[in-house]
Amino acid sequence: MTAVSPRSTPATDGVDDLFWQASYSPISESDAELERVARSAELPVLLVALAAALDDPSILSEELRPPLTPMDTAPVPHGGMTPQQQERAIDVALAGLKRLRDEGITGVGVLSDERRLELLGFLSGGRDEWADMLSHELALAPAHGGKPDWRVEEVAPDREFPVLVVGAGVGGVAAAYRIAQTGLPYVHIEAGEDLGGTWAKNTYPGVRLDTPTFGYSYSFAQRGDWPHQFAEGGEIADYLNEVVDRAGLRDAIEFDTRLSRLRWDDADGVWEATTIDRDGVEKVRRFAAVVSGLGLLDRPHIPEFEGASRFHGDTMHSQEWDHGVDLTGKNVVVIGTGASAYQIVPAIVDQVGSLTVFQRSAPWMLPAPNYHDEVGEVFTWLVDKVPHFAQWFRLWVILTGIEGRAHTVTVEDDWDGAPLSISRKNQELRDYLTSRIEEQLESRPDLLRIAIPGYPPGAKRMLRDNGVWARALLDPKTTVVTSGIARFTETEIIDGEGVGHPADVVIYATGFRPSEFLEAIEVTGRGGVSLHQFWAGNARAYNGITVPGFPNLFLIYGPNVGGVVQGSLHFMIERAAEFAVKSIREVLDRGATGIDVRPEALDRFVDYVDARSRRMAWGQPYVRTWYQNASGRVTAIWPYTNIEYWELTERVDPTDHEFLP
Ligand code: N01
């Protein structure tokens, strides 16, 4: 191997990525070691990373394009490349790795527009209509992401336009980041004492992501060295803290400050916001705009059970875990079998004396043998040595998630398998997942009888299965009860058949109240109209962001933006923040006080999302899920792909809005 001098530093002007890495470790491995790397890597990602680093698109020949085989349960390796394609791709990747080593390339710059399109065209199997949305996520794209192309001192130097950002979770941090980039003055409040939202609050044993880590980060903060394939809760909280520190956003956050009231002042065209600090002191401040980063899943739902107040033991909701309660040897009752219980139960089963799980409906589980795994040794090597490999991998996760698993949960007309399935594909999935449950629980017919859900896969959130749930249920200490809860006594939970279950600790893993958006806040808009009266229990917002009659109020994680079988939530959240910033720009450009969406535009949006949800498993009339509000309308879910949301939020359509003088 000949020593060579590194190339000159690549151009990185305009990069908007807090985790941008200019230089990577040089490669010194032998050809044989590099071949081992090429044989273990996700090939489309490696090929495209090499093409970018070597500035050589000839690597990406037409014959190697991944077909993007749809995923039924988990991503199809190499995007479904045939074995022949894979062998050829390994040869090409190996040659590329050797060149990277031999030419001493340790960095990569922003791509030209032409190169961007070539590379994205390869990864997306020629779906050129995805290119703009994907460029938003590609740190190497010129003008990637949603960085505003304006600063307030340029567009409205004489205008006072203070903004309130509410909440410092995933949504609020995204909003603060974008607002800060405009130079607009803003106040950022957070009700808790820590930032991180859900990831600060949920500290229960076993808490971690149940979606792949690499799809769960901001386009403007593309961390590469994630330790786990499905990050632990604390790792995400640390990431959010690091984002805030790297972006210099921390000093602007007022912790322990809760928003209680918002009132639009028609005369002055401003929001009057009442906040309460940790000492209960109220403060009233006026803002030109308010951006809410309040979460969907942060208002605990604790059902009322007869006798619960008489119970002598400890109780806690999954989100309000009391780490002072020692579960060792205790009789522990877990109510619920949703995503939270699913992580808690396996994490505590070894510690407790007995475990009683109250199950109302069984969960569907997707196979994920790597659910608790660290990222592999080859992956770590690639992240360390191939410039921007991690960022290309992140893009790949988002790209393959665009269509995701939607085809497995979409209704087929005239299908007669309801209420157990909604299409042939859905029935196939049901059969497959059922056979896995049967394998895991075959030794316990009593458990098997209650473990197969009576609703179609996808109607509720599907969980990740690496066997630990079944093992916990099979543990001799565990009893699963399906007859419901009749009442609590001082020391027991009496089930629906009158059987008492000893309880020292009761854990409510009973979920949240996700359809009660902005619940604890009194909001009055134009003409004194109450937001909660306007919604009347049926939260609706245009693009999930704005509500007619409530000018300059932007919801970052509003109704109908959550994804479950497809898409990146961070993408949705960032786009909402960007839409807020674009709307503010329109207001400033027009010298207006406010932007107010027209009611007919909201109605059109609601019809659009409702029509699609009716075609999905979760929208069926016989299904009950937290995706729906009390009347059964789906308010939590975005039922289309990220591409449609990209298009809807690309510009602020003046015909959909009224501008207030
Ligand atoms: O809440 P849930 P969760 N009597 O509403 C049961 C996210 N999350 O906290 O299914 C008896 O899903 C209820 O029964 P049923 C994720 O988006 C993410 O578990 O309605 N049982 C259900 O079993 C997730 O979807 C991660 O029949 C009652 C359970 O309680 C969302 O948060 C981890 C009952 C509630 O399940 C919510 O998950 C955890 C009653 N009266 C959570 N009321 C990640 O890994 C309710 N139940 C990212």
XYZ file of C-alpha atoms and ligand atoms in Angstrom:
709
model
C 0.000 0.000 0.000
C 1.445 3.395 -0.932
C 1.130 6.340 1.372
C -0.682 9.215 -0.246
C -1.445 12.713 0.882
C -5.074 13.354 1.753
C -7.210 15.294 -0.667
C -7.852 18.914 0.069
C -10.703 19.567 2.500
C -14.015 19.227 0.682
C -16.405 22.138 0.456
C -18.949 22.209 3.244
C -20.456 25.674 2.832
C -24.053 25.841 3.874
C -24.001 22.596 5.845
C -26.761 22.599 8.453
C -25.920 19.573 10.559
C -24.850 19.933 14.165
C -23.104 16.565 13.993
C -21.320 17.180 10.699
C -17.974 15.411 10.657
C -15.355 16.920 8.374
C -12.807 14.198 8.730
C -13.014 10.436 9.209
C -10.416 7.926 10.373
C -8.107 6.797 7.585
C -8.470 3.207 6.408
C -5.481 0.983 7.040
C -7.061 -2.464 6.807
C -5.908 -5.184 4.442
C -7.789 -6.194 1.320
C -9.062 -9.284 3.108
C -10.413 -7.211 5.971
C -12.059 -4.827 3.550
C -13.719 -7.729 1.812
C -15.164 -8.839 5.137
C -16.571 -5.327 5.574
C -18.088 -5.296 2.091
C -19.693 -8.690 2.714
C -21.383 -7.524 5.918
C -22.490 -4.035 4.920
C -25.905 -2.886 3.759
C -24.845 -2.700 0.141
C -26.914 0.122 -1.370
C -25.786 2.369 1.480
C -22.142 1.451 1.124
C -22.213 1.893 -2.644
C -23.763 5.317 -2.492
C -21.475 6.445 0.362
C -18.482 5.355 -1.714
C -19.804 7.047 -4.842
C -20.141 10.290 -2.866
C -16.764 10.017 -1.135
C -14.932 9.065 -4.350
C -16.996 11.492 -6.399
C -17.524 8.632 -8.796
C -21.105 7.867 -9.778
C -19.971 5.157 -12.186
C -19.980 2.869 -9.139
C -23.763 3.024 -9.193
C -24.492 1.117 -12.334
C -28.055 0.524 -13.402
C -27.738 -3.234 -12.822
C -27.043 -2.646 -9.107
C -30.093 -0.516 -8.379
C -31.948 -1.951 -5.386
C -35.522 -2.916 -6.305
C -36.814 -1.677 -2.930
C -38.824 -4.787 -2.200
C -41.616 -3.730 0.182
C -41.109 -4.782 3.795
C -43.810 -6.945 5.317
C -42.406 -7.004 8.836
C -38.801 -5.780 8.787
C -36.626 -4.067 6.181
C -35.580 -6.393 3.376
C -31.755 -6.616 3.387
C -30.057 -4.624 0.632
C -33.389 -3.270 -0.528
C -34.158 -6.664 -2.053
C -31.100 -6.896 -4.326
C -30.830 -10.331 -5.916
C -27.954 -12.612 -4.828
C -26.265 -11.881 -8.175
C -26.639 -8.152 -7.656
C -25.210 -8.534 -4.168
C -22.147 -10.449 -5.374
C -21.474 -7.837 -8.032
C -22.085 -5.038 -5.506
C -19.605 -6.597 -3.064
C -16.917 -6.538 -5.767
C -17.676 -2.925 -6.610
C -17.784 -1.915 -2.937
C -14.507 -3.668 -2.231
C -12.827 -1.829 -5.078
C -14.285 1.411 -3.730
C -13.056 0.763 -0.193
C -9.570 0.051 -1.504
C -9.620 3.323 -3.425
C -10.770 5.182 -0.358
C -7.838 3.696 1.520
C -5.260 4.087 -1.222
C -6.253 7.623 -2.141
C -6.332 8.664 1.529
C -9.855 10.037 1.346
C -11.148 10.964 4.783
C -13.853 13.494 4.059
C -16.644 14.351 1.682
C -18.105 17.688 0.750
C -21.541 18.878 -0.240
C -22.665 17.262 -3.467
C -23.364 19.080 -6.677
C -27.029 19.139 -7.643
C -26.392 16.739 -10.469
C -24.591 14.293 -8.200
C -27.315 14.564 -5.558
C -29.937 13.520 -8.085
C -27.806 10.674 -9.435
C -27.177 9.264 -5.987
C -30.747 9.630 -4.799
C -32.012 8.143 -8.051
C -29.895 5.069 -7.420
C -30.981 4.599 -3.809
C -34.643 5.171 -4.533
C -34.672 2.763 -7.449
C -35.425 5.609 -9.855
C -38.305 7.163 -7.906
C -37.342 10.683 -8.900
C -40.484 12.124 -7.355
C -38.966 11.369 -3.940
C -35.810 13.385 -4.589
C -36.872 16.704 -3.054
C -38.186 15.184 0.132
C -35.110 12.998 0.450
C -32.808 15.958 -0.147
C -34.333 17.519 2.955
C -32.898 14.561 4.855
C -29.553 14.357 3.063
C -26.883 16.250 4.951
C -24.712 16.191 1.811
C -27.331 17.861 -0.381
C -26.822 21.505 -1.221
C -29.361 23.448 0.882
C -30.517 20.325 2.675
C -33.070 20.515 5.437
C -35.408 23.297 6.268
C -33.065 26.074 7.219
C -34.882 29.345 6.592
C -33.399 31.306 3.706
C -34.035 34.575 5.481
C -33.149 36.491 8.601
C -35.520 38.872 10.282
C -33.054 41.773 10.099
C -33.129 41.437 6.314
C -36.863 41.025 5.719
C -38.411 43.080 8.514
C -35.710 45.017 10.356
C -38.154 47.341 12.083
C -40.703 44.752 13.089
C -41.073 43.489 16.642
C -42.134 39.886 16.359
C -41.485 37.868 19.535
C -42.347 34.181 19.390
C -43.259 31.801 22.202
C -42.092 28.216 21.831
C -43.867 25.820 24.188
C -42.189 22.617 25.300
C -38.629 21.350 24.984
C -39.238 17.851 23.679
C -38.574 16.610 20.166
C -41.080 19.074 18.650
C -40.227 22.153 20.696
C -36.498 21.751 20.142
C -37.026 21.504 16.375
C -39.142 24.644 16.469
C -36.654 26.579 18.599
C -33.826 25.563 16.268
C -35.592 26.923 13.201
C -36.893 30.078 14.890
C -33.405 30.823 16.187
C -32.079 30.555 12.638
C -34.400 33.384 11.548
C -33.061 35.696 14.223
C -36.587 36.268 15.572
C -36.584 36.872 19.315
C -38.235 34.003 21.147
C -39.015 32.706 24.602
C -38.863 28.940 25.091
C -40.736 27.471 28.032
C -40.669 23.946 29.376
C -43.004 22.721 32.105
C -40.525 20.146 33.412
C -37.153 20.595 34.974
C -35.392 18.768 32.131
C -35.630 18.928 28.391
C -36.374 15.906 26.258
C -40.159 15.638 26.609
C -41.214 12.032 26.410
C -37.603 10.911 26.747
C -37.097 12.884 29.925
C -40.336 11.678 31.470
C -40.366 8.019 30.518
C -37.655 6.406 32.605
C -39.361 3.095 33.350
C -37.253 -0.084 33.258
C -36.733 -1.208 29.679
C -37.654 2.082 28.015
C -36.210 2.305 24.525
C -37.139 3.104 20.968
C -39.242 0.553 19.185
C -38.455 2.061 15.814
C -34.943 1.993 14.318
C -32.633 4.542 15.903
C -31.313 5.865 12.625
C -34.762 7.001 11.566
C -35.202 8.887 14.806
C -33.051 12.008 14.623
C -33.243 15.483 13.194
C -32.117 16.279 9.669
C -30.084 19.069 11.255
C -28.433 16.843 13.862
C -27.411 13.600 12.185
C -25.604 11.773 14.924
C -23.677 8.808 13.549
C -22.311 6.912 16.529
C -25.536 5.603 18.052
C -24.737 2.622 20.276
C -27.981 0.657 19.797
C -30.076 -0.351 16.836
C -33.125 0.609 18.932
C -31.832 3.349 21.235
C -32.402 3.224 24.961
C -34.535 6.041 26.357
C -31.596 7.701 28.107
C -29.601 7.728 24.878
C -32.294 9.753 23.164
C -32.572 12.122 26.115
C -28.786 12.586 25.946
C -29.001 13.209 22.199
C -31.650 15.901 22.661
C -29.553 17.559 25.342
C -26.543 17.468 23.074
C -28.519 18.958 20.183
C -29.658 21.810 22.393
C -26.133 22.447 23.641
C -24.510 22.238 20.222
C -27.131 24.620 18.844
C -26.766 27.011 21.778
C -30.471 26.801 22.606
C -30.257 25.949 26.306
C -29.939 29.431 27.745
C -33.207 30.454 26.129
C -35.189 27.721 27.907
C -37.217 28.685 30.963
C -37.616 25.406 32.832
C -40.429 24.672 35.297
C -42.630 27.116 33.411
C -46.056 25.916 32.354
C -48.358 27.577 29.844
C -51.855 27.891 31.305
C -53.656 30.323 29.032
C -53.434 31.804 25.557
C -55.657 34.663 24.511
C -55.604 36.293 21.098
C -55.952 40.051 21.425
C -58.002 41.091 18.395
C -57.208 44.771 18.792
C -53.444 44.423 18.891
C -53.121 41.216 16.886
C -50.976 39.441 19.475
C -51.185 36.444 21.749
C -51.312 37.044 25.468
C -49.737 34.060 27.184
C -50.088 33.264 30.861
C -47.387 31.072 32.323
C -46.921 29.684 35.814
C -43.486 29.078 37.248
C -42.312 26.528 39.821
C -43.390 28.781 42.697
C -46.866 29.184 41.265
C -46.168 32.740 40.166
C -48.153 33.777 37.086
C -46.628 35.856 34.359
C -48.474 37.386 31.414
C -46.479 38.109 28.268
C -47.398 39.103 24.737
C -46.159 37.328 21.641
C -46.729 37.824 17.945
C -46.794 34.047 17.380
C -46.937 30.869 19.429
C -45.425 27.549 18.405
C -46.589 24.581 20.452
C -44.251 21.637 20.769
C -46.552 19.903 23.226
C -46.555 16.176 22.846
C -49.290 13.744 22.057
C -48.399 11.040 24.533
C -47.741 12.931 27.723
C -51.092 13.065 29.499
C -51.363 9.812 31.448
C -54.603 7.884 31.247
C -55.326 6.264 34.589
C -58.631 4.402 34.485
C -60.895 4.578 37.507
C -61.211 1.256 39.281
C -63.501 0.624 42.190
C -61.604 0.715 45.458
C -58.392 2.071 43.931
C -58.150 4.800 46.557
C -58.241 2.181 49.331
C -55.232 0.344 47.952
C -52.361 0.323 50.448
C -49.472 -0.412 48.092
C -47.570 1.798 45.702
C -49.055 2.819 42.385
C -47.460 4.536 39.428
C -48.143 5.271 35.801
C -45.504 4.078 33.347
C -44.576 7.679 32.555
C -44.316 8.622 36.227
C -42.046 5.839 37.354
C -41.139 6.061 41.008
C -37.535 4.904 41.212
C -37.793 5.011 44.985
C -40.032 1.933 44.927
C -37.995 -1.247 45.108
C -39.764 -4.032 43.217
C -37.472 -6.745 44.510
C -39.488 -9.703 45.673
C -42.747 -7.733 45.533
C -46.127 -8.746 44.170
C -46.375 -6.485 41.157
C -49.427 -5.910 38.993
C -49.087 -4.385 35.523
C -52.280 -3.108 33.920
C -52.103 -2.953 30.125
C -50.198 -4.692 27.363
C -49.374 -1.754 25.066
C -45.917 -0.547 24.074
C -44.995 0.595 27.588
C -46.064 -2.593 29.395
C -44.369 -4.566 26.654
C -41.041 -3.017 27.653
C -41.644 -2.944 31.407
C -42.786 -6.550 31.928
C -39.648 -8.289 30.560
C -37.439 -5.735 32.316
C -38.852 -6.423 35.799
C -39.885 -10.063 35.698
C -36.632 -11.373 37.143
C -36.712 -8.920 39.999
C -40.265 -9.220 41.291
C -41.768 -11.882 43.540
C -44.879 -12.310 41.425
C -46.144 -10.553 38.334
C -49.784 -10.236 37.343
C -50.436 -8.746 33.920
C -53.930 -7.517 33.139
C -54.433 -7.815 29.404
C -57.476 -6.337 27.696
C -56.247 -7.076 24.200
C -53.115 -8.894 23.111
C -50.465 -7.057 21.084
C -49.279 -7.929 17.601
C -45.506 -8.290 17.480
C -43.147 -7.867 14.539
C -40.046 -10.054 14.543
C -36.992 -8.016 15.549
C -34.231 -10.304 16.779
C -31.881 -7.293 16.965
C -34.253 -5.287 19.192
C -31.860 -5.116 22.144
C -28.629 -5.300 20.161
C -25.815 -2.832 19.930
C -24.845 -1.764 16.450
C -22.430 -4.295 14.978
C -18.666 -4.134 14.767
C -18.623 -3.731 10.960
C -21.250 -1.012 11.137
C -19.150 0.853 13.721
C -16.123 0.518 11.444
C -18.078 1.929 8.494
C -19.363 4.854 10.555
C -15.815 5.597 11.637
C -14.073 5.245 8.304
C -16.381 5.758 5.359
C -17.231 9.446 5.130
C -20.885 10.030 5.895
C -21.801 6.352 5.920
C -24.000 6.873 8.990
C -25.829 9.743 7.336
C -26.435 7.679 4.207
C -27.683 4.847 6.417
C -30.051 7.262 8.163
C -31.309 8.377 4.765
C -31.785 4.739 3.756
C -33.901 4.037 6.844
C -36.060 7.054 6.039
C -36.224 6.170 2.344
C -37.273 2.574 2.911
C -39.776 3.857 5.457
C -41.522 6.106 2.930
C -43.777 3.283 1.824
C -42.887 1.236 4.868
C -45.406 -1.422 5.784
C -48.484 0.459 4.558
C -49.289 -2.204 1.970
C -49.794 -4.743 4.769
C -52.445 -2.675 6.565
C -54.464 -1.255 3.670
C -58.037 -2.387 3.146
C -58.873 -4.573 0.165
C -62.344 -3.987 -1.231
C -64.745 -6.907 -0.746
C -62.379 -8.700 1.611
C -64.466 -10.848 3.933
C -61.926 -11.537 6.687
C -63.048 -8.728 9.016
C -62.747 -8.235 11.937
C -59.599 -10.371 11.951
C -57.991 -9.058 8.779
C -58.635 -6.431 6.134
C -56.945 -7.806 3.032
C -55.210 -10.864 1.667
C -51.841 -9.339 2.533
C -53.037 -8.471 6.018
C -54.314 -12.031 6.485
C -50.947 -13.393 5.343
C -49.264 -11.193 7.898
C -51.751 -12.328 10.527
C -51.008 -15.971 9.745
C -47.290 -15.425 9.892
C -47.322 -13.480 13.150
C -49.745 -15.997 14.658
C -47.431 -18.872 13.778
C -44.618 -17.077 15.585
C -46.745 -16.657 18.699
C -47.705 -20.337 18.478
C -44.050 -21.322 18.322
C -43.197 -19.215 21.341
C -46.076 -20.303 23.539
C -46.660 -23.880 22.386
C -45.841 -25.231 25.833
C -48.661 -23.197 27.412
C -52.039 -23.655 25.701
C -53.619 -21.419 28.357
C -51.419 -18.500 27.270
C -51.653 -19.297 23.595
C -55.431 -19.126 23.783
C -55.286 -15.469 24.874
C -52.165 -14.306 23.035
C -53.527 -14.044 19.502
C -55.102 -10.648 18.926
C -58.708 -10.497 17.801
C -58.128 -7.504 15.553
C -56.197 -7.040 12.293
C -52.426 -6.539 12.434
C -51.726 -2.824 12.245
C -55.012 -1.707 13.785
C -53.004 -0.868 16.890
C -49.333 -0.180 17.204
C -47.267 -3.291 16.502
C -44.421 -4.097 18.864
C -40.918 -5.496 18.307
C -40.417 -9.107 19.170
C -37.083 -10.585 20.163
C -38.642 -13.222 22.381
C -38.414 -11.449 25.736
C -42.154 -10.772 25.986
C -43.073 -14.412 25.537
C -40.334 -15.465 27.946
C -41.713 -13.090 30.574
C -45.254 -14.429 30.113
C -43.967 -17.994 30.347
C -42.116 -17.266 33.577
C -43.686 -19.263 36.437
C -43.957 -16.012 38.415
C -46.245 -14.466 35.800
C -50.035 -14.682 35.605
C -51.859 -13.129 32.666
C -55.435 -12.143 33.455
C -57.970 -11.353 30.745
C -61.183 -11.177 32.744
C -60.671 -7.493 33.586
C -60.469 -5.718 36.907
C -63.519 -5.813 39.160
C -62.046 -3.828 42.034
C -59.057 -3.080 44.208
C -58.886 -4.021 47.876
C -56.212 -2.790 50.277
C -53.876 -5.580 49.223
C -55.309 -7.269 46.138
C -56.710 -6.690 42.702
C -59.897 -8.694 42.210
C -60.337 -9.789 38.630
C -63.520 -10.129 36.619
C -63.994 -13.702 37.795
C -63.656 -12.764 41.450
C -60.122 -14.094 41.843
C -57.849 -11.974 44.036
C -54.292 -11.185 42.914
C -51.892 -10.031 45.648
C -50.485 -6.599 44.946
C -47.756 -4.604 46.639
C -47.255 -2.391 43.609
C -49.623 -1.535 40.762
C -48.169 -0.190 37.531
C -50.604 1.587 35.266
C -49.279 0.958 31.763
C -52.648 2.179 30.577
C -51.485 4.711 28.047
C -52.294 8.320 27.452
C -55.041 10.667 26.299
C -53.614 11.491 22.897
C -56.717 13.033 21.372
C -56.918 15.756 24.001
C -54.564 18.162 22.302
C -53.537 21.227 24.352
C -55.872 19.885 27.005
C -54.615 21.741 30.045
C -54.396 25.076 28.263
C -57.236 27.530 27.927
C -56.981 28.934 24.419
C -59.196 31.691 23.062
C -58.779 32.949 19.545
C -60.377 35.587 17.341
C -63.643 36.922 18.705
C -63.033 35.126 22.007
C -63.756 31.696 20.527
C -62.476 28.824 22.670
C -60.246 26.316 20.897
C -61.611 23.449 22.930
C -65.174 24.452 22.136
C -64.291 24.739 18.467
C -62.815 21.270 18.529
C -65.525 19.808 20.757
C -63.434 16.719 21.417
C -62.500 16.326 17.747
C -59.129 18.025 17.307
C -58.511 19.139 13.737
C -55.757 21.269 12.261
C -54.826 22.187 8.699
C -51.763 20.116 7.807
C -51.901 19.157 11.473
C -50.566 22.637 12.219
C -53.090 25.500 12.188
C -56.698 26.047 13.233
C -59.089 28.642 11.744
C -59.709 31.487 14.148
C -56.392 31.008 15.931
C -53.949 33.128 13.931
C -50.206 32.715 14.318
C -50.653 29.601 16.450
C -48.734 26.633 15.126
C -48.911 23.074 16.437
C -45.775 21.063 15.817
C -47.160 17.673 16.809
C -50.794 18.405 16.158
C -53.640 16.183 15.009
C -53.005 13.683 12.210
C -49.238 13.908 11.859
C -48.046 10.741 13.648
C -46.790 7.848 11.545
C -47.090 4.209 12.521
C -46.326 1.937 9.601
C -44.407 4.389 7.482
C -42.495 7.630 7.568
C -40.269 9.537 9.912
C -41.855 11.403 12.813
C -38.899 13.783 12.953
C -39.543 14.652 9.331
C -43.186 15.467 10.099
C -42.232 17.543 13.113
C -39.522 19.436 11.290
C -41.841 20.172 8.393
C -44.417 21.588 10.792
C -41.747 23.828 12.333
C -40.667 24.907 8.860
C -44.267 25.596 7.872
C -44.600 27.824 10.946
C -41.474 29.718 9.945
C -42.685 30.080 6.348
C -46.049 31.355 7.587
C -44.331 33.930 9.779
C -42.317 35.042 6.785
C -45.562 35.596 4.850
C -46.889 37.721 7.694
C -43.710 39.799 7.803
C -43.577 40.234 4.027
C -47.148 41.488 3.930
C -46.817 43.738 6.936
C -49.770 41.813 8.366
C -50.358 41.029 12.034
C -51.459 37.479 11.458
C -52.102 34.542 9.212
C -55.311 32.604 9.736
C -56.173 29.461 7.851
C -59.576 29.414 6.171
C -62.186 26.975 7.519
C -62.729 25.420 4.094
C -59.010 24.640 3.832
C -59.196 22.821 7.150
C -62.285 20.889 6.033
C -60.516 19.824 2.865
C -57.536 18.592 4.851
C -59.749 16.680 7.278
C -61.624 15.003 4.412
C -58.283 14.107 2.866
C -56.876 12.367 5.938
C -60.167 10.782 6.932
C -60.646 9.268 3.493
C -57.319 7.513 3.750
C -57.659 6.413 7.370
C -60.905 4.693 6.424
C -58.806 2.540 4.095
C -56.386 1.540 6.831
C -56.583 -1.111 9.533
C -56.832 1.486 12.296
C -59.777 3.228 10.666
C -62.162 0.266 10.727
C -65.366 0.744 12.697
C -64.828 -2.393 14.773
C -61.370 -1.299 15.906
C -60.658 0.700 19.062
C -57.223 2.249 19.371
C -55.621 5.341 20.851
C -55.171 6.549 17.283
C -58.878 7.456 17.412
C -60.674 10.034 19.513
C -63.678 9.222 21.707
C -66.027 9.247 18.732
C -63.827 6.924 16.705
C -62.309 9.439 14.290
C -58.593 8.881 13.734
C -56.838 12.004 15.018
C -53.352 10.742 15.819
C -52.211 9.314 12.515
C -50.925 10.641 9.222
C -52.161 7.962 6.846
C -50.105 8.918 3.788
C -46.369 8.922 3.092
C -43.812 11.588 3.981
C -43.905 12.611 0.316
C -47.472 13.887 0.465
C -46.646 15.788 3.640
C -43.607 17.262 1.948
C -45.801 18.546 -0.840
C -48.508 19.931 1.453
C -46.024 21.832 3.581
C -43.733 23.042 0.814
C -45.392 26.423 0.493
C -47.951 28.522 2.309
C -50.848 28.703 -0.137
C -52.255 32.239 0.085
C -55.671 31.087 -1.127
C -55.987 28.873 1.919
C -55.316 31.768 4.273
C -56.572 35.107 5.421
C -53.995 37.710 6.347
C -55.010 39.994 9.192
C -54.172 43.676 8.751
O -50.232 2.921 25.926
P -51.320 2.121 25.036
P -48.679 2.703 26.007
N -58.485 -1.625 31.753
O -52.493 3.044 24.976
C -54.767 -1.009 28.376
C -45.645 5.129 22.492
N -44.619 4.356 23.142
O -48.147 3.644 27.034
O -55.263 -2.340 24.041
C -57.571 -2.490 31.296
O -50.754 1.661 23.786
C -54.928 -1.019 26.892
O -55.788 -2.055 26.490
P -56.410 -2.044 24.970
C -46.187 4.310 21.345
O -46.584 5.154 20.303
C -43.480 4.210 22.453
O -48.337 1.307 26.155
O -56.972 -0.670 24.773
N -56.646 -2.184 30.409
C -53.490 -1.214 26.457
O -53.109 -2.546 26.556
C -47.349 3.646 22.002
O -48.274 3.132 21.109
C -42.497 3.465 22.986
O -57.428 -3.079 25.001
C -56.637 -0.931 29.955
C -52.736 -0.416 27.508
O -53.561 -0.302 28.636
C -47.856 4.757 22.863
O -46.691 5.344 23.397
C -42.638 2.852 24.206
C -57.545 0.042 30.386
C -52.409 0.968 27.037
O -51.616 0.875 25.906
C -48.717 4.342 23.997
O -48.194 3.166 24.596
C -43.805 3.028 24.894
C -58.507 -0.355 31.323
N -59.445 0.484 31.761
C -44.790 3.793 24.350
N -57.287 1.183 29.752
C -41.269 3.340 22.207
O -40.599 2.365 22.281
C -56.244 0.940 28.940
N -55.855 -0.338 29.068
C -40.888 4.444 21.294
